[in-house]
Amino acid sequence: MAACKMFLTLKKTRTLFSRFGRRVTTWSPVGAAFNVKPHKRLDILEKTVGLFGVPELSSPAGFQVATKSALQNTERLLAKACACAPGVETVNTFDELSDGLCKVADLADFIKVAHPDPAFREAAEKSCVEIGTVVEKLNTNVELCKSLKNLLDSPEIVAKLDPDTRRVAELFMFDFEISGIHLDEKLRKEAVALHVKLLDLNHEFLVGSHMPNRIARSAVPEHLQLHFASEGSFIQVGGLHADSPDDLVREIAYRIYLYPNADLMECLEELLRSRYKLAKLVGYESFGHRALKGTMAKTPETVMNFLQLLTEKLSERTAKDFKMMSNMKKKLNPRNSELMPWDHPFLSGVIRAERYNIEPSLYSPYFSLGGCMEGLNHLFTQLYGVSLMSEQSSAGEVWNEDVRKLAVVHETEGLLGYIYCDFFNRPNKPHQDCHFTIRGGRWCQNTGQYQLPVVVLMLSLPPPTKRAPTLLTPGMMENLFHEMGHAMHSMLGRTRYQHVTGTRCATDFAEVPSILMEYFASDYRVISHFARHYETGQPLPESMVARLCESKKVCGAADTQLQIFYAALDQVYHGRPQDRSSTDILMEMQQKFYGLPYTPNTAWQLRFSHLVGYGAKYYSYLMSRAVASMVWRQCFAQDPLNRDMGERYRREMLAHGGAKEPMLMVEGMLQRRPTIEDFVDALVSELDPNFETFIMDSES
């Protein structure tokens, strides 16, 4: 019966899709699942299975039931962990305890931002708070810590542990240490109080960093007021308007949006003070030293060395880029030709478009969402022997009817896990592209089976219509590949412990798999398998792909230098306290690491929301890109569909999650240990022009 239903659905899909053009009349099941609106359910009596198949979550009240059950299980496992003899069983119990809480907390963390029903969001938020409170108590539970310490303090027992178990035990101990478990009771209470205070400060800063600023309507020239939102007698500015062709609109937006808010400034500076105080309290030189433990970089000194060296190697190219932008500004506006910070994003875009003609609308017809998903499916099949299979979700399993469910299936290993694709815009949905772990993979001793990972990918795409499928710009397509890199990191890992599953690894390593996917998304040998015009079936010309790739290098040094500035600012903010304001520090870092002048009465740092989730780790994007570049050039550039390299990549880098030291994984893949100089050279060489593109353009 199920097979008949599937056949009928596919038949309807093909008939509907034949309207789009003469030649494109069929899609694979995974392509059809994303190119056509799903059929509404007809069986209203079908029993609901609950969100993600969790029966309790058929209603908002179910979150309380699931939370209560998880907390009862926590009490049982807590007693077991404290009572069992030191050994592998101790670590297994810790991981089982962590898994029980994470399965509710991670799911709730997603639902509280993504579910369209406020009742579900509110119930999920309560679960997050309740479980978060319990986790804080566990991290300061002396008896629980003692059971782990007894294990790690015994050389005989540690020697018998396999490397993964030992690393996971050490990571759990690190969680205890940063919570102040080793302190006396008075100082431990102070550490807990600082943790609680930081939760509030993080939330306050994150909310404030996205709030619009406003100014009296009379202060803005009347002919420019229409570019901004109105609020009575005020103009509201909620962003930088970086893409506006009008110099004055960009300048007004920059000055108003970045105008300092005294309360938010105090919040940020108290946040930085409290982070330093907590780091010192638990034994670290600074918050940066605490945050970088276990990363590829390891120390703030290494990060600053990386950023300084990269700045020096880029200096000539950066100066040329700023000169190009300055000349373009003179050309567009001879009366006001000084290059300012609000000009950089717009002018670099103008230069790219003028030089390479990369108007997104020229590319979008070739990048239907379903076609891109077929391309990803083909890539994963070639590299890993993995297929993406569209599955019909059950009643109540997803939070919105346009969410698609994919099973990830290996040709010999079978089902690896599930990816829920929440790709389409809807009212009140966050406009962000991101990956959520809902359930981590782990080996379950009780069942003798592997707990399959479950993730969600969230994008912000227009839904398909009756006339056309969802068409992606090159940037959207690249973001899709990027986020799918995170998902496959979760799917292809087979860690014994969920504490280190998939993307639960060092931040400066976690972005490597996703950034590496951007290289596949830019290679014609990959793109040619799926990029076809949705109406005519014509393939995307190779010259257009080449132009797109070369366009990314235009002003690339200046773009990278801007990221270096942000990363350096983040490091200094999280170093030793300085007897000056965060704005004074910003002014110095902007002059040293960027070059364009600081604008008086602005405070860009108050919009630097990454300070919350990426505190002292913003450099991770640059370092991950350097590693991804090296992996691409050495292992995939010659043949992006090479199965042997795909298997090696899975074996050396994806399979371990966070169970192996990140630099050892990189070393295993590259078969040598890269240096900071290697990372810098990789990023700089990416900006070298490809002369084949110029030849191709001249021939066409």
XYZ file of C-alpha atoms in Angstrom:
700
model
C 0.000 0.000 0.000
C 2.796 2.411 0.959
C 4.599 1.665 -2.302
C 1.414 2.439 -4.277
C 1.028 5.755 -2.491
C 4.640 6.618 -3.242
C 4.179 5.794 -6.949
C 1.064 7.949 -7.185
C 2.807 10.853 -5.476
C 5.757 10.679 -7.862
C 3.409 10.493 -10.848
C 1.583 13.636 -9.722
C 4.907 15.370 -9.149
C 6.103 14.686 -12.674
C 2.860 15.794 -14.275
C 2.838 19.041 -12.326
C 6.474 19.725 -13.079
C 6.072 19.275 -16.827
C 4.466 22.728 -16.864
C 7.857 24.287 -16.218
C 9.239 23.486 -19.658
C 9.507 21.147 -22.581
C 12.586 19.211 -21.544
C 12.511 19.047 -17.740
C 9.654 16.628 -17.143
C 11.093 14.321 -14.469
C 13.055 14.687 -11.264
C 14.528 12.135 -8.928
C 12.481 11.656 -5.732
C 14.821 13.900 -3.757
C 14.652 16.621 -6.443
C 10.861 16.417 -6.698
C 10.502 16.625 -2.914
C 12.014 20.123 -2.938
C 10.783 21.486 -6.264
C 7.080 20.921 -5.656
C 4.797 21.981 -2.830
C 3.877 18.952 -0.688
C 0.337 17.580 -0.899
C -1.824 18.312 2.110
C -2.629 15.322 4.290
C -5.987 13.755 3.525
C -6.133 11.310 6.429
C -7.333 13.506 9.291
C -7.674 10.438 11.532
C -3.982 9.555 11.238
C -2.484 9.297 14.721
C 0.054 12.009 15.570
C 3.535 10.740 16.462
C 4.795 13.944 18.107
C 7.595 16.275 17.041
C 10.564 14.296 15.656
C 8.649 11.125 16.515
C 8.700 11.844 20.280
C 5.168 10.808 21.387
C 5.045 13.209 24.356
C 5.542 16.197 22.049
C 2.150 15.985 20.365
C 1.170 19.090 22.350
C 2.957 21.909 24.187
C 2.191 20.255 27.532
C 4.313 17.320 26.417
C 7.494 19.316 26.991
C 6.821 19.254 30.719
C 6.263 15.497 30.561
C 9.480 14.931 28.576
C 11.442 17.205 30.899
C 10.142 15.470 34.020
C 11.033 12.069 32.575
C 14.549 13.267 31.649
C 15.121 14.671 35.143
C 13.951 11.446 36.800
C 16.358 9.517 34.582
C 19.089 11.990 35.549
C 18.584 11.206 39.254
C 18.925 7.488 38.564
C 22.071 7.903 36.472
C 23.562 10.382 38.944
C 23.328 7.777 41.686
C 24.822 5.152 39.377
C 27.740 7.391 38.322
C 28.619 8.200 41.926
C 28.448 4.555 43.022
C 30.150 2.638 40.193
C 33.800 1.610 40.343
C 36.190 3.821 38.282
C 36.478 2.610 34.689
C 34.828 2.646 31.278
C 31.424 2.249 32.931
C 31.917 5.629 34.649
C 32.345 7.404 31.302
C 29.465 5.461 29.721
C 27.183 6.548 32.564
C 28.276 10.180 32.294
C 27.556 10.120 28.566
C 24.171 8.455 29.060
C 23.296 11.098 31.652
C 24.386 13.873 29.278
C 22.487 12.285 26.383
C 19.223 12.078 28.334
C 19.329 15.808 29.095
C 20.570 16.845 25.641
C 17.815 14.954 23.829
C 15.243 17.204 25.488
C 17.298 20.397 25.761
C 18.597 20.398 22.161
C 15.162 19.666 20.737
C 13.615 22.379 22.922
C 16.387 24.815 21.967
C 15.340 24.449 18.335
C 11.568 24.471 18.868
C 11.711 27.658 20.972
C 12.936 29.603 17.908
C 11.399 27.700 14.984
C 7.897 26.512 15.873
C 5.122 28.735 14.460
C 2.897 28.098 17.503
C 3.720 30.451 20.443
C 2.464 27.830 22.926
C 5.075 25.330 21.696
C 7.794 28.003 21.762
C 6.921 29.009 25.317
C 6.810 25.407 26.558
C 10.175 24.694 24.905
C 11.690 27.804 26.498
C 10.590 26.611 29.956
C 12.200 23.215 29.330
C 15.468 24.892 28.306
C 15.549 26.929 31.508
C 14.652 23.960 33.715
C 17.262 21.652 32.200
C 19.863 24.433 32.109
C 19.436 24.884 35.867
C 19.956 21.163 36.445
C 23.082 21.139 34.256
C 24.559 24.004 36.303
C 23.963 21.973 39.480
C 25.533 18.857 37.951
C 28.604 20.835 36.909
C 29.143 21.799 40.562
C 28.213 18.423 42.073
C 31.277 17.450 44.124
C 30.376 13.752 44.476
C 29.798 13.398 40.724
C 33.111 15.088 39.976
C 34.888 12.878 42.498
C 33.790 9.720 40.689
C 35.411 11.025 37.483
C 38.495 12.320 39.306
C 39.058 8.902 40.902
C 39.219 7.484 37.382
C 41.538 10.123 35.901
C 43.851 10.141 38.956
C 44.569 6.435 38.552
C 47.366 5.838 35.983
C 46.562 2.108 35.929
C 42.907 2.658 35.038
C 43.641 5.460 32.528
C 46.178 3.240 30.757
C 43.427 0.683 30.091
C 41.053 3.233 28.509
C 40.771 3.490 24.739
C 41.699 6.971 23.341
C 38.064 8.048 22.771
C 36.987 7.134 26.304
C 39.970 8.911 27.827
C 39.338 12.079 25.792
C 35.638 12.137 26.690
C 36.500 11.683 30.388
C 38.927 14.623 30.141
C 36.300 16.766 28.395
C 33.756 16.056 31.145
C 36.400 17.001 33.730
C 37.058 20.250 31.827
C 33.341 21.096 32.176
C 33.666 20.620 35.937
C 36.820 22.725 36.164
C 35.447 25.724 34.274
C 32.472 25.674 36.651
C 34.849 26.031 39.636
C 34.391 22.530 41.062
C 37.951 22.544 42.464
C 37.358 25.714 44.486
C 36.333 25.910 48.123
C 32.631 26.314 48.815
C 32.701 30.105 49.043
C 34.539 30.565 45.731
C 32.455 27.842 44.087
C 29.297 29.769 44.958
C 30.912 32.891 43.498
C 31.641 30.994 40.258
C 28.043 29.759 40.048
C 26.782 33.310 40.636
C 29.020 34.575 37.815
C 27.693 31.849 35.491
C 24.117 32.919 36.222
C 25.011 36.599 35.790
C 26.682 35.864 32.445
C 23.594 34.056 31.163
C 21.576 37.217 31.800
C 24.234 39.536 30.331
C 24.595 37.356 27.213
C 20.845 37.463 26.637
C 20.636 41.220 27.254
C 23.501 41.968 24.863
C 22.240 39.610 22.164
C 18.777 41.188 22.202
C 20.172 44.729 22.359
C 22.641 44.170 19.531
C 19.747 43.601 17.108
C 17.494 46.437 18.285
C 17.018 49.327 15.841
C 18.048 52.892 16.665
C 15.859 55.884 15.924
C 16.312 59.568 15.205
C 13.960 62.531 14.784
C 12.508 62.558 11.273
C 13.536 66.228 10.920
C 17.243 65.222 11.206
C 17.114 63.228 7.961
C 16.732 64.971 4.560
C 13.152 64.545 3.401
C 14.040 62.847 0.099
C 15.954 60.121 1.996
C 13.332 59.352 4.645
C 11.559 56.813 2.448
C 14.606 54.504 2.705
C 13.949 53.951 6.427
C 11.081 52.714 8.555
C 8.838 55.378 10.134
C 7.722 55.509 13.747
C 5.599 58.593 14.319
C 7.894 61.605 14.294
C 10.963 59.341 14.237
C 12.948 57.450 11.615
C 13.915 53.916 12.644
C 17.188 52.379 11.405
C 17.510 48.628 11.849
C 20.590 47.899 9.724
C 23.526 49.342 7.793
C 21.838 49.537 4.355
C 25.222 48.435 3.010
C 23.865 47.680 -0.482
C 22.266 51.082 -1.061
C 23.697 52.874 -4.132
C 23.168 56.222 -2.378
C 26.279 57.325 -0.431
C 24.238 59.452 1.917
C 21.769 56.671 2.768
C 24.684 54.395 3.674
C 26.324 57.099 5.774
C 23.111 57.995 7.624
C 22.396 54.323 8.339
C 25.972 53.742 9.554
C 26.014 56.735 11.894
C 22.554 56.142 13.356
C 22.579 52.338 13.605
C 26.018 52.385 15.261
C 25.307 55.341 17.554
C 26.306 54.298 21.106
C 23.637 53.170 23.536
C 24.873 53.833 27.079
C 22.960 50.925 28.673
C 24.116 48.419 26.058
C 27.684 49.724 26.357
C 27.617 49.084 30.098
C 26.117 45.636 29.466
C 28.966 44.715 27.074
C 31.708 46.020 29.327
C 30.237 44.253 32.368
C 29.975 41.088 30.249
C 33.676 41.280 29.388
C 34.639 42.040 33.016
C 32.578 39.111 34.307
C 34.055 36.695 31.755
C 37.569 37.700 32.814
C 36.685 37.434 36.502
C 35.229 33.926 36.043
C 38.218 32.762 33.981
C 40.655 33.999 36.641
C 38.575 32.454 39.392
C 38.756 28.980 37.835
C 42.480 29.234 37.105
C 42.979 30.761 33.646
C 45.091 33.739 32.617
C 42.162 35.277 30.708
C 38.807 34.325 29.203
C 40.601 33.869 25.887
C 42.918 31.255 27.407
C 39.935 29.409 28.843
C 37.929 29.561 25.586
C 40.790 28.287 23.404
C 41.658 25.211 25.434
C 41.259 22.154 23.191
C 41.118 24.130 19.917
C 43.527 23.971 16.970
C 44.986 27.348 17.962
C 45.238 26.433 21.685
C 46.254 29.941 22.904
C 45.374 33.617 22.247
C 49.048 34.231 21.466
C 48.866 31.782 18.548
C 45.690 33.452 17.274
C 47.208 36.945 17.365
C 50.341 35.639 15.634
C 48.116 34.153 12.901
C 46.168 37.401 12.463
C 49.295 39.593 12.473
C 51.116 37.421 9.950
C 48.060 37.280 7.686
C 47.773 41.088 7.838
C 51.410 41.481 6.808
C 51.112 39.025 3.910
C 47.936 40.749 2.643
C 49.086 44.353 3.117
C 49.994 45.130 -0.518
C 46.866 43.456 -1.905
C 44.670 45.179 0.695
C 46.112 48.584 -0.234
C 45.392 47.871 -3.926
C 41.823 46.846 -3.086
C 41.183 50.066 -1.146
C 42.717 52.055 -4.027
C 40.310 50.335 -6.468
C 37.349 51.163 -4.225
C 38.518 54.749 -3.839
C 38.777 55.153 -7.613
C 35.310 53.681 -8.044
C 33.904 56.110 -5.473
C 35.508 59.044 -7.317
C 33.924 57.779 -10.499
C 30.470 57.487 -8.917
C 30.623 60.572 -6.708
C 33.460 63.006 -7.584
C 32.326 65.531 -4.947
C 32.672 63.106 -2.013
C 35.448 60.678 -2.866
C 36.975 59.784 0.545
C 36.642 56.040 1.156
C 34.741 55.343 4.389
C 33.747 52.137 6.234
C 30.162 52.310 4.921
C 31.498 52.220 1.339
C 33.420 48.929 1.475
C 30.592 46.358 0.987
C 28.809 48.374 -1.698
C 31.820 49.395 -3.774
C 33.413 45.941 -3.725
C 30.102 44.594 -5.060
C 30.000 47.234 -7.804
C 33.543 46.390 -8.903
C 32.754 42.655 -9.002
C 29.614 43.200 -11.045
C 31.335 45.584 -13.458
C 34.280 43.265 -14.012
C 32.534 39.899 -14.255
C 28.800 40.460 -14.963
C 27.606 38.138 -12.194
C 24.031 39.393 -11.844
C 22.315 36.720 -9.658
C 19.228 36.615 -11.905
C 21.413 35.227 -14.718
C 22.320 32.230 -12.552
C 19.123 31.500 -10.601
C 17.242 29.673 -13.419
C 20.018 27.051 -13.387
C 19.875 26.529 -9.620
C 16.457 25.114 -8.789
C 16.402 23.889 -5.182
C 15.470 20.369 -6.285
C 18.289 20.365 -8.818
C 20.769 21.466 -6.132
C 19.555 18.690 -3.822
C 20.059 16.190 -6.650
C 23.573 17.601 -7.047
C 24.296 17.097 -3.348
C 22.917 13.570 -3.554
C 25.198 12.796 -6.510
C 28.226 14.290 -4.739
C 27.657 12.295 -1.541
C 27.071 9.097 -3.502
C 30.351 9.553 -5.341
C 32.436 10.535 -2.303
C 30.965 8.373 0.463
C 28.509 5.887 -1.056
C 25.694 7.777 0.701
C 22.235 8.632 -0.687
C 19.680 11.219 0.414
C 16.220 9.656 0.367
C 13.051 11.699 0.700
C 10.645 10.310 3.308
C 7.061 11.267 4.043
C 6.882 12.582 7.585
C 4.177 11.231 9.882
C 1.335 13.317 11.319
C 2.649 15.711 13.961
C 6.300 14.847 13.268
C 7.213 18.243 11.789
C 6.404 21.765 12.995
C 5.336 23.076 9.572
C 3.906 21.341 6.506
C 6.677 22.563 4.198
C 9.446 20.852 6.215
C 11.022 17.978 4.239
C 12.527 14.863 5.819
C 15.577 13.105 4.406
C 16.931 9.705 5.369
C 20.696 9.418 4.913
C 21.490 5.886 3.733
C 24.895 4.280 3.156
C 25.257 1.630 0.455
C 26.558 -1.009 2.909
C 26.065 0.429 6.414
C 22.378 1.205 5.923
C 20.532 4.074 7.592
C 22.916 6.671 9.097
C 20.450 9.270 10.381
C 17.843 11.889 9.477
C 18.002 15.473 8.215
C 14.894 17.664 8.548
C 15.028 20.488 6.005
C 13.261 23.670 7.135
C 14.156 25.701 4.065
C 11.253 28.033 3.279
C 10.307 31.466 4.585
C 7.230 31.854 6.779
C 5.968 34.559 9.143
C 7.977 34.875 12.392
C 10.599 32.365 11.268
C 14.166 33.509 12.099
C 16.031 34.736 9.007
C 19.178 32.725 9.501
C 20.929 29.806 7.867
C 22.001 27.307 10.493
C 22.359 23.690 11.603
C 20.761 22.286 14.773
C 21.663 18.976 16.407
C 18.433 17.457 17.704
C 19.867 14.107 18.755
C 23.493 13.049 18.818
C 24.808 9.706 17.659
C 26.108 7.246 20.277
C 26.484 3.542 20.909
C 23.739 2.325 23.275
C 24.884 -0.523 25.497
C 21.340 -1.256 26.637
C 20.027 -1.977 23.149
C 23.233 -3.032 21.428
C 22.426 -0.553 18.642
C 23.662 2.809 17.447
C 21.490 5.818 18.308
C 20.996 7.523 14.958
C 21.739 11.262 14.759
C 18.948 13.705 13.906
C 19.611 17.266 12.714
C 17.701 20.223 11.286
C 18.948 22.520 8.543
C 17.285 25.917 8.525
C 17.456 28.238 5.509
C 15.437 31.282 4.385
C 14.296 30.531 0.835
C 11.182 31.487 -1.141
C 8.808 28.487 -1.501
C 8.069 26.951 -4.932
C 5.030 28.170 -6.843
C 2.754 26.553 -9.425
C 4.770 28.244 -12.155
C 8.334 27.634 -10.988
C 10.406 25.786 -8.412
C 12.432 27.656 -5.803
C 15.352 29.238 -7.653
C 18.560 29.978 -5.759
C 21.066 32.759 -6.252
C 24.715 31.623 -6.279
C 24.993 32.825 -2.665
C 21.947 30.775 -1.611
C 23.318 27.714 -3.375
C 26.659 28.103 -1.608
C 24.882 28.488 1.760
C 22.921 25.291 1.078
C 26.154 23.378 0.429
C 27.736 24.984 3.521
C 24.950 23.941 5.874
C 24.795 20.476 4.309
C 28.483 20.158 5.206
C 27.522 20.509 8.876
C 24.733 17.965 8.444
C 27.007 15.367 6.853
C 29.555 15.922 9.632
C 26.789 14.808 12.001
C 25.661 11.926 9.773
C 29.052 10.438 8.882
C 30.515 10.520 12.368
C 30.215 7.258 14.244
C 31.400 8.285 17.675
C 30.915 5.989 20.636
C 29.854 8.918 22.827
C 27.248 11.615 22.070
C 29.280 14.167 24.060
C 31.594 14.368 21.033
C 29.151 13.554 18.225
C 29.382 15.321 14.845
C 29.786 19.073 15.219
C 30.416 18.844 18.989
C 34.085 19.575 18.458
C 36.490 22.517 18.667
C 34.970 25.662 17.143
C 37.944 26.327 14.858
C 37.540 22.804 13.433
C 33.715 22.653 13.315
C 33.550 25.021 10.317
C 36.041 23.033 8.205
C 33.514 20.499 6.769
C 31.005 23.241 5.933
C 33.547 25.585 4.323
C 35.042 22.682 2.352
C 31.591 22.153 0.806
C 31.781 25.708 -0.593
C 34.719 24.585 -2.740
C 32.635 21.744 -4.180
C 29.849 24.280 -4.832
C 32.290 26.353 -6.919
C 33.738 23.554 -9.045
C 32.284 23.109 -12.533
C 32.898 19.354 -12.464
C 30.444 19.180 -9.529
C 28.048 21.899 -10.695
C 27.730 20.439 -14.196
C 25.919 17.411 -12.756
C 22.925 19.466 -11.590
C 22.951 23.082 -12.836
C 20.439 23.064 -15.690
C 17.905 25.686 -16.718
C 14.602 24.745 -15.101
C 12.641 25.510 -18.292
C 14.933 24.508 -21.157
C 17.213 21.927 -19.552
C 20.281 23.749 -20.923
C 23.419 23.326 -18.755
C 25.011 26.301 -17.023
C 27.951 27.439 -19.236
C 31.373 26.712 -17.752
C 32.482 30.296 -18.426
C 29.734 31.601 -16.109
C 30.974 29.374 -13.273
C 34.556 30.504 -13.898
C 33.507 34.178 -13.777
C 31.622 33.597 -10.548
C 34.691 32.002 -8.931
C 37.013 34.787 -10.060
C 34.580 37.479 -8.895
C 35.001 36.284 -5.293
C 38.664 37.275 -5.444
C 37.869 40.890 -6.338
C 38.574 42.990 -3.227
C 39.160 39.669 -1.468
C 42.156 40.968 0.471
C 40.165 43.906 1.869
C 37.251 41.587 2.728
C 39.626 39.229 4.563
C 41.268 42.156 6.342
C 37.873 43.232 7.680
C 37.414 39.750 9.155
C 40.914 39.943 10.656
C 39.948 43.220 12.330
C 36.850 41.632 13.880
C 38.858 38.611 15.058
C 41.631 40.765 16.562
C 39.085 42.962 18.343
C 37.455 39.831 19.787
C 40.845 38.610 21.069
C 41.766 41.900 22.744
C 38.327 42.193 24.352
C 38.835 38.748 25.899
C 42.423 39.275 26.978
C 43.639 40.998 30.130
C 41.497 44.011 31.174
C 42.654 47.394 29.947
C 42.063 50.703 31.634
C 40.109 52.143 28.706
C 36.722 51.787 27.047
C 35.708 49.169 24.505
C 35.406 52.007 21.957
C 39.005 53.135 22.568
C 40.126 49.547 21.966
C 38.039 49.386 18.778
C 39.606 52.607 17.458
C 43.116 51.205 17.954
C 42.299 47.798 16.420
C 40.538 49.415 13.444
C 43.586 51.529 12.690
C 46.006 48.616 13.135
C 44.075 45.816 11.433
C 41.712 47.501 8.966
C 42.815 50.912 7.757
C 39.586 52.744 6.985
C 39.005 55.574 9.480
C 36.951 55.265 12.667
C 33.767 57.342 12.562
C 33.315 59.480 15.717
C 30.264 58.742 17.908
C 29.864 55.196 16.622
C 30.267 51.908 18.505
C 30.350 49.017 16.030
C 31.125 46.618 18.882
C 27.555 46.987 20.162
C 26.384 45.241 16.943
C 29.023 42.498 17.217
C 26.552 39.804 18.305
C 29.142 37.063 17.664
C 30.746 38.138 20.951
C 28.082 36.030 22.677
C 28.356 32.684 20.893
C 31.901 33.075 19.548
C 33.602 34.932 22.403
C 37.408 34.749 21.815
C 36.731 32.395 18.867
C 35.733 34.652 15.985
C 39.079 33.827 14.334
C 37.674 30.304 13.795
C 36.137 31.250 10.435
C 39.542 32.267 9.052
C 41.449 29.298 10.458
C 38.780 26.824 9.322
C 38.886 28.339 5.833
C 42.656 27.926 5.757
C 42.355 24.226 6.668
C 39.513 23.678 4.173
C 41.592 25.356 1.452
C 44.541 23.071 2.145
C 42.341 19.951 2.173
C 40.684 20.995 -1.090
C 43.908 21.759 -2.940
C 45.795 18.701 -1.760
C 42.995 16.121 -1.811
C 40.089 17.156 -4.052
C 41.151 19.845 -6.561
C 42.471 17.259 -9.017
C 39.306 15.138 -8.829
C 36.414 16.433 -6.678
C 34.485 13.138 -7.029
C 37.339 10.834 -6.008
C 35.911 8.032 -3.831
C 39.257 7.131 -2.244
C 39.741 10.717 -1.073
C 36.129 10.875 0.115
C 36.660 7.756 2.221
C 39.928 9.131 3.596
C 38.218 12.413 4.470
C 35.466 10.562 6.289
C 37.943 8.281 8.071
C 40.421 10.996 9.124
C 38.195 14.035 9.743
C 34.444 13.411 9.797
C 34.206 10.126 11.692
C 35.648 11.388 14.979
C 33.442 14.381 15.823
C 35.236 15.884 18.821
C 36.685 12.561 20.030
C 40.106 13.322 18.580
C 42.308 16.382 18.938
C 41.509 18.626 15.948
C 45.063 19.170 14.755
C 45.621 15.393 14.730
C 42.631 15.030 12.387
C 44.043 17.683 10.059
C 47.436 16.020 10.192
C 45.872 12.649 9.339
C 44.134 14.105 6.282
C 47.070 16.143 4.957
C 49.637 13.564 6.106
C 51.727 16.357 7.602
C 51.323 18.817 10.464
C 50.566 22.286 9.078
C 52.047 25.418 10.644
C 50.531 28.869 11.152
C 52.591 29.989 8.141
C 50.913 27.242 6.077
C 47.478 28.513 7.130
C 48.399 32.074 6.155
C 49.843 31.022 2.800
C 46.693 29.011 2.025
C 44.453 32.050 2.571
C 46.704 34.418 0.621
C 47.160 32.081 -2.370
C 43.366 31.775 -2.702
C 43.356 35.347 -4.013
C 45.694 34.587 -6.936
C 43.890 35.060 -10.275
C 43.122 32.067 -12.476
C 44.303 33.058 -15.958
C 42.321 30.227 -17.550
C 39.195 32.239 -16.742
C 40.450 35.205 -18.748
C 41.248 32.914 -21.690
C 37.791 31.294 -21.431
C 36.110 34.716 -21.342
C 38.019 35.961 -24.370
C 37.143 32.817 -26.328
C 33.433 33.077 -25.480
